[in-house]
Amino acid sequence: MPEPGTTAVVILLPDAAPLLEAAWRVDPALVRRGVPAHVSLLYPFMPVAALTDQDEESVCSLAASFPATDLLLEEVVTAPGFVAVAVPGLQAIVDAFRAQWPGVRPYEGRFGARPAAHVTVAMGADDPATAAQIRTAIGGLLPLRTRAVAVQLVVLAEEGWQPRLTVPLGVPDGS
């Protein structure tokens, strides 16, 4: 479990919320409530106390270098205890953010050096029958069209994840 002060850089995908809702209907304990559907670019990023103005400027600059992107979500991905939907259309953005901060190990190395871009739908789905139910529930919602329009830097506070900075994709001055 991350500690308050942890930061992450994500792309929110609000149109993918029905995927989380479908998994929640199967087993609410497996869905992180209060965390919207998103693709993590850098998680964990760095402690908020270590975050610099240069880091924030780099997030803005890198986000501006990529256009808003239409996406088609089609593939359910599973691993022990984990159900997600692949988002290959964002892999180039994920790779660029990771290359900008090579010292940040995605997911602290738990999923290898280059985990694929994805929306996490359920975590802790250790029972194969429950994981299969979730896979079926979300599979029935695919394909799903969505659009990535902004990068968000978020900070974990006592009350949950809070936005610190939101930057539109492809907008040089961030407005």
PDB file of C-alpha atoms in Angstrom:
ATOM      1  CA  MET A   1       0.000   0.000   0.000  1.00  0.00           C
ATOM      2  CA  PRO A   2       1.478   3.371  -0.934  1.00  0.00           C
ATOM      3  CA  GLU A   3       2.081   5.943   1.782  1.00  0.00           C
ATOM      4  CA  PRO A   4       0.762   9.516   1.861  1.00  0.00           C
ATOM      5  CA  GLY A   5       3.122  11.761  -0.069  1.00  0.00           C
ATOM      6  CA  THR A   6       3.566   9.219  -2.866  1.00  0.00           C
ATOM      7  CA  THR A   7       3.096  10.713  -6.315  1.00  0.00           C
ATOM      8  CA  ALA A   8       2.173   9.237  -9.685  1.00  0.00           C
ATOM      9  CA  VAL A   9       1.824  10.502 -13.237  1.00  0.00           C
ATOM     10  CA  VAL A  10      -1.246   9.130 -15.021  1.00  0.00           C
ATOM     11  CA  ILE A  11      -3.529   9.554 -17.988  1.00  0.00           C
ATOM     12  CA  LEU A  12      -7.151   9.498 -16.867  1.00  0.00           C
ATOM     13  CA  LEU A  13      -9.590   7.539 -19.052  1.00  0.00           C
ATOM     14  CA  PRO A  14     -13.049   8.411 -17.705  1.00  0.00           C
ATOM     15  CA  ASP A  15     -14.775   6.521 -20.534  1.00  0.00           C
ATOM     16  CA  ALA A  16     -13.221   3.328 -19.116  1.00  0.00           C
ATOM     17  CA  ALA A  17     -15.069   3.728 -15.787  1.00  0.00           C
ATOM     18  CA  PRO A  18     -17.653   1.051 -16.760  1.00  0.00           C
ATOM     19  CA  LEU A  19     -14.839  -1.528 -16.672  1.00  0.00           C
ATOM     20  CA  LEU A  20     -14.160  -0.754 -13.011  1.00  0.00           C
ATOM     21  CA  GLU A  21     -17.878  -0.702 -12.247  1.00  0.00           C
ATOM     22  CA  ALA A  22     -18.324  -4.162 -13.802  1.00  0.00           C
ATOM     23  CA  ALA A  23     -15.498  -5.587 -11.691  1.00  0.00           C
ATOM     24  CA  TRP A  24     -16.898  -3.869  -8.589  1.00  0.00           C
ATOM     25  CA  ARG A  25     -20.231  -5.638  -9.144  1.00  0.00           C
ATOM     26  CA  VAL A  26     -18.378  -8.984  -9.065  1.00  0.00           C
ATOM     27  CA  ASP A  27     -16.292  -8.198  -5.961  1.00  0.00           C
ATOM     28  CA  PRO A  28     -16.084  -4.653  -4.557  1.00  0.00           C
ATOM     29  CA  ALA A  29     -12.987  -5.492  -2.492  1.00  0.00           C
ATOM     30  CA  LEU A  30     -10.903  -5.928  -5.657  1.00  0.00           C
ATOM     31  CA  VAL A  31     -11.497  -2.454  -7.093  1.00  0.00           C
ATOM     32  CA  ARG A  32      -9.676   0.581  -5.683  1.00  0.00           C
ATOM     33  CA  ARG A  33     -12.608   2.878  -4.995  1.00  0.00           C
ATOM     34  CA  GLY A  34     -11.948   6.557  -5.460  1.00  0.00           C
ATOM     35  CA  VAL A  35      -9.247   5.851  -8.057  1.00  0.00           C
ATOM     36  CA  PRO A  36     -10.625   6.594 -11.532  1.00  0.00           C
ATOM     37  CA  ALA A  37      -9.800   4.524 -14.599  1.00  0.00           C
ATOM     38  CA  HIS A  38      -6.317   5.502 -15.744  1.00  0.00           C
ATOM     39  CA  VAL A  39      -3.050   4.398 -17.291  1.00  0.00           C
ATOM     40  CA  SER A  40      -0.015   4.915 -15.057  1.00  0.00           C
ATOM     41  CA  LEU A  41       2.916   6.605 -16.758  1.00  0.00           C
ATOM     42  CA  LEU A  42       5.117   6.730 -13.645  1.00  0.00           C
ATOM     43  CA  TYR A  43       4.105   4.906 -10.473  1.00  0.00           C
ATOM     44  CA  PRO A  44       5.382   5.495  -7.945  1.00  0.00           C
ATOM     45  CA  PHE A  45       6.918   8.712  -9.253  1.00  0.00           C
ATOM     46  CA  MET A  46       8.744  10.287  -6.313  1.00  0.00           C
ATOM     47  CA  PRO A  47       7.859  11.502  -2.845  1.00  0.00           C
ATOM     48  CA  VAL A  48       6.048  14.822  -2.992  1.00  0.00           C
ATOM     49  CA  ALA A  49       8.762  16.365  -0.790  1.00  0.00           C
ATOM     50  CA  ALA A  50      11.383  15.562  -3.462  1.00  0.00           C
ATOM     51  CA  LEU A  51       9.307  16.909  -6.374  1.00  0.00           C
ATOM     52  CA  THR A  52      10.892  19.984  -7.973  1.00  0.00           C
ATOM     53  CA  ASP A  53       9.622  22.743 -10.228  1.00  0.00           C
ATOM     54  CA  GLN A  54      11.849  21.220 -12.922  1.00  0.00           C
ATOM     55  CA  ASP A  55      10.056  17.871 -12.543  1.00  0.00           C
ATOM     56  CA  GLU A  56       6.683  19.576 -12.966  1.00  0.00           C
ATOM     57  CA  GLU A  57       7.953  21.559 -15.969  1.00  0.00           C
ATOM     58  CA  SER A  58       9.268  18.344 -17.522  1.00  0.00           C
ATOM     59  CA  VAL A  59       5.892  16.635 -17.033  1.00  0.00           C
ATOM     60  CA  CYS A  60       4.223  19.597 -18.761  1.00  0.00           C
ATOM     61  CA  SER A  61       6.708  19.682 -21.622  1.00  0.00           C
ATOM     62  CA  LEU A  62       6.560  15.953 -22.263  1.00  0.00           C
ATOM     63  CA  ALA A  63       2.746  15.897 -22.129  1.00  0.00           C
ATOM     64  CA  ALA A  64       2.642  18.756 -24.632  1.00  0.00           C
ATOM     65  CA  SER A  65       4.808  16.773 -27.041  1.00  0.00           C
ATOM     66  CA  PHE A  66       2.085  14.123 -27.527  1.00  0.00           C
ATOM     67  CA  PRO A  67      -1.302  14.771 -29.148  1.00  0.00           C
ATOM     68  CA  ALA A  68      -4.631  13.825 -27.619  1.00  0.00           C
ATOM     69  CA  THR A  69      -5.244  10.259 -28.756  1.00  0.00           C
ATOM     70  CA  ASP A  70      -8.300   8.201 -29.677  1.00  0.00           C
ATOM     71  CA  LEU A  71      -8.047   4.694 -28.269  1.00  0.00           C
ATOM     72  CA  LEU A  72      -9.780   1.385 -28.798  1.00  0.00           C
ATOM     73  CA  LEU A  73      -9.599  -0.917 -25.778  1.00  0.00           C
ATOM     74  CA  GLU A  74     -10.029  -4.526 -26.863  1.00  0.00           C
ATOM     75  CA  GLU A  75      -7.923  -6.948 -24.822  1.00  0.00           C
ATOM     76  CA  VAL A  76      -8.335  -8.206 -21.260  1.00  0.00           C
ATOM     77  CA  VAL A  77      -5.020  -9.087 -19.618  1.00  0.00           C
ATOM     78  CA  THR A  78      -4.720 -11.282 -16.547  1.00  0.00           C
ATOM     79  CA  ALA A  79      -1.929 -12.352 -14.233  1.00  0.00           C
ATOM     80  CA  PRO A  80      -2.191 -13.988 -10.821  1.00  0.00           C
ATOM     81  CA  GLY A  81      -4.342 -11.672  -8.708  1.00  0.00           C
ATOM     82  CA  PHE A  82      -4.595  -9.037 -11.444  1.00  0.00           C
ATOM     83  CA  VAL A  83      -7.113  -8.177 -14.185  1.00  0.00           C
ATOM     84  CA  ALA A  84      -6.525  -5.294 -16.584  1.00  0.00           C
ATOM     85  CA  VAL A  85      -7.292  -4.015 -20.059  1.00  0.00           C
ATOM     86  CA  ALA A  86      -4.386  -3.394 -22.419  1.00  0.00           C
ATOM     87  CA  VAL A  87      -3.948   0.127 -23.818  1.00  0.00           C
ATOM     88  CA  PRO A  88      -1.287  -0.326 -26.521  1.00  0.00           C
ATOM     89  CA  GLY A  89      -2.167   3.052 -28.046  1.00  0.00           C
ATOM     90  CA  LEU A  90      -0.510   4.755 -25.051  1.00  0.00           C
ATOM     91  CA  GLN A  91       2.669   2.680 -24.936  1.00  0.00           C
ATOM     92  CA  ALA A  92       4.750   5.362 -26.695  1.00  0.00           C
ATOM     93  CA  ILE A  93       3.714   7.945 -24.085  1.00  0.00           C
ATOM     94  CA  VAL A  94       4.408   5.523 -21.234  1.00  0.00           C
ATOM     95  CA  ASP A  95       7.844   4.732 -22.686  1.00  0.00           C
ATOM     96  CA  ALA A  96       8.688   8.431 -23.146  1.00  0.00           C
ATOM     97  CA  PHE A  97       7.840   9.264 -19.530  1.00  0.00           C
ATOM     98  CA  ARG A  98       9.839   6.300 -18.256  1.00  0.00           C
ATOM     99  CA  ALA A  99      12.808   7.313 -20.447  1.00  0.00           C
ATOM    100  CA  GLN A 100      12.656  10.876 -19.044  1.00  0.00           C
ATOM    101  CA  TRP A 101      12.992   9.500 -15.501  1.00  0.00           C
ATOM    102  CA  PRO A 102      15.084   6.314 -15.905  1.00  0.00           C
ATOM    103  CA  GLY A 103      15.682   6.059 -12.149  1.00  0.00           C
ATOM    104  CA  VAL A 104      11.966   5.529 -11.487  1.00  0.00           C
ATOM    105  CA  ARG A 105      11.260   1.786 -11.570  1.00  0.00           C
ATOM    106  CA  PRO A 106       7.685   1.182 -12.728  1.00  0.00           C
ATOM    107  CA  TYR A 107       5.681  -0.422  -9.926  1.00  0.00           C
ATOM    108  CA  GLU A 108       8.981  -0.755  -8.018  1.00  0.00           C
ATOM    109  CA  GLY A 109       9.986  -3.519 -10.460  1.00  0.00           C
ATOM    110  CA  ARG A 110       7.149  -5.927  -9.566  1.00  0.00           C
ATOM    111  CA  PHE A 111       6.105  -6.377 -13.201  1.00  0.00           C
ATOM    112  CA  GLY A 112       9.469  -6.252 -14.932  1.00  0.00           C
ATOM    113  CA  ALA A 113      11.395  -3.407 -16.508  1.00  0.00           C
ATOM    114  CA  ARG A 114       8.765  -2.448 -19.110  1.00  0.00           C
ATOM    115  CA  PRO A 115       5.216  -3.270 -18.067  1.00  0.00           C
ATOM    116  CA  ALA A 116       2.728  -2.691 -20.863  1.00  0.00           C
ATOM    117  CA  ALA A 117       0.319   0.254 -20.788  1.00  0.00           C
ATOM    118  CA  HIS A 118      -2.923  -0.864 -19.161  1.00  0.00           C
ATOM    119  CA  VAL A 119      -5.958   0.107 -17.094  1.00  0.00           C
ATOM    120  CA  THR A 120      -5.952  -1.883 -13.857  1.00  0.00           C
ATOM    121  CA  VAL A 121      -9.456  -3.204 -13.275  1.00  0.00           C
ATOM    122  CA  ALA A 122      -9.039  -5.530 -10.280  1.00  0.00           C
ATOM    123  CA  MET A 123      -6.211  -6.261  -7.853  1.00  0.00           C
ATOM    124  CA  GLY A 124      -6.100  -9.141  -5.393  1.00  0.00           C
ATOM    125  CA  ALA A 125      -8.263 -11.414  -7.558  1.00  0.00           C
ATOM    126  CA  ASP A 126      -6.428 -14.484  -6.283  1.00  0.00           C
ATOM    127  CA  ASP A 127      -9.426 -16.804  -6.660  1.00  0.00           C
ATOM    128  CA  PRO A 128      -9.362 -18.043 -10.301  1.00  0.00           C
ATOM    129  CA  ALA A 129     -13.174 -18.256 -10.423  1.00  0.00           C
ATOM    130  CA  THR A 130     -13.547 -14.629  -9.337  1.00  0.00           C
ATOM    131  CA  ALA A 131     -10.875 -13.491 -11.806  1.00  0.00           C
ATOM    132  CA  ALA A 132     -12.716 -15.379 -14.573  1.00  0.00           C
ATOM    133  CA  GLN A 133     -15.999 -13.677 -13.609  1.00  0.00           C
ATOM    134  CA  ILE A 134     -14.344 -10.266 -13.783  1.00  0.00           C
ATOM    135  CA  ARG A 135     -12.707 -11.133 -17.103  1.00  0.00           C
ATOM    136  CA  THR A 136     -16.107 -12.129 -18.507  1.00  0.00           C
ATOM    137  CA  ALA A 137     -17.841  -9.034 -17.104  1.00  0.00           C
ATOM    138  CA  ILE A 138     -15.356  -6.574 -18.566  1.00  0.00           C
ATOM    139  CA  GLY A 139     -14.881  -8.578 -21.757  1.00  0.00           C
ATOM    140  CA  GLY A 140     -18.561  -8.000 -22.499  1.00  0.00           C
ATOM    141  CA  LEU A 141     -17.917  -4.232 -22.511  1.00  0.00           C
ATOM    142  CA  LEU A 142     -15.142  -4.437 -25.095  1.00  0.00           C
ATOM    143  CA  PRO A 143     -14.297  -3.073 -27.534  1.00  0.00           C
ATOM    144  CA  LEU A 144     -14.501   0.309 -25.822  1.00  0.00           C
ATOM    145  CA  ARG A 145     -13.610   3.620 -27.441  1.00  0.00           C
ATOM    146  CA  THR A 146     -12.044   6.359 -25.350  1.00  0.00           C
ATOM    147  CA  ARG A 147      -9.799   9.370 -25.743  1.00  0.00           C
ATOM    148  CA  ALA A 148      -6.663  10.323 -23.832  1.00  0.00           C
ATOM    149  CA  VAL A 149      -6.599  14.116 -23.485  1.00  0.00           C
ATOM    150  CA  ALA A 150      -4.488  14.990 -20.435  1.00  0.00           C
ATOM    151  CA  VAL A 151      -1.689  13.898 -18.148  1.00  0.00           C
ATOM    152  CA  GLN A 152      -2.179  14.319 -14.429  1.00  0.00           C
ATOM    153  CA  LEU A 153       0.336  14.415 -11.592  1.00  0.00           C
ATOM    154  CA  VAL A 154      -1.398  13.096  -8.478  1.00  0.00           C
ATOM    155  CA  VAL A 155      -0.376  12.969  -4.812  1.00  0.00           C
ATOM    156  CA  LEU A 156      -1.633  10.490  -2.239  1.00  0.00           C
ATOM    157  CA  ALA A 157      -3.080  12.376   0.735  1.00  0.00           C
ATOM    158  CA  GLU A 158      -4.882  11.034   3.807  1.00  0.00           C
ATOM    159  CA  GLU A 159      -8.175  11.454   1.922  1.00  0.00           C
ATOM    160  CA  GLY A 160      -6.940   9.601  -1.192  1.00  0.00           C
ATOM    161  CA  TRP A 161      -5.291  10.559  -4.474  1.00  0.00           C
ATOM    162  CA  GLN A 162      -5.448  14.289  -5.209  1.00  0.00           C
ATOM    163  CA  PRO A 163      -4.558  16.073  -8.470  1.00  0.00           C
ATOM    164  CA  ARG A 164      -1.551  18.380  -8.222  1.00  0.00           C
ATOM    165  CA  LEU A 165      -1.146  19.219 -11.899  1.00  0.00           C
ATOM    166  CA  THR A 166      -3.232  18.506 -15.009  1.00  0.00           C
ATOM    167  CA  VAL A 167      -1.692  19.080 -18.433  1.00  0.00           C
ATOM    168  CA  PRO A 168      -3.539  18.700 -21.743  1.00  0.00           C
ATOM    169  CA  LEU A 169      -1.823  16.485 -24.272  1.00  0.00           C
ATOM    170  CA  GLY A 170      -0.451  18.377 -27.270  1.00  0.00           C
ATOM    171  CA  VAL A 171      -0.875  21.876 -25.836  1.00  0.00           C
ATOM    172  CA  PRO A 172       2.527  23.613 -25.586  1.00  0.00           C
ATOM    173  CA  ASP A 173       1.597  26.195 -22.947  1.00  0.00           C
ATOM    174  CA  GLY A 174      -0.656  23.796 -20.993  1.00  0.00           C
ATOM    175  CA  SER A 175      -3.857  25.791 -21.543  1.00  0.00           C
TER     176      SER A 175
END
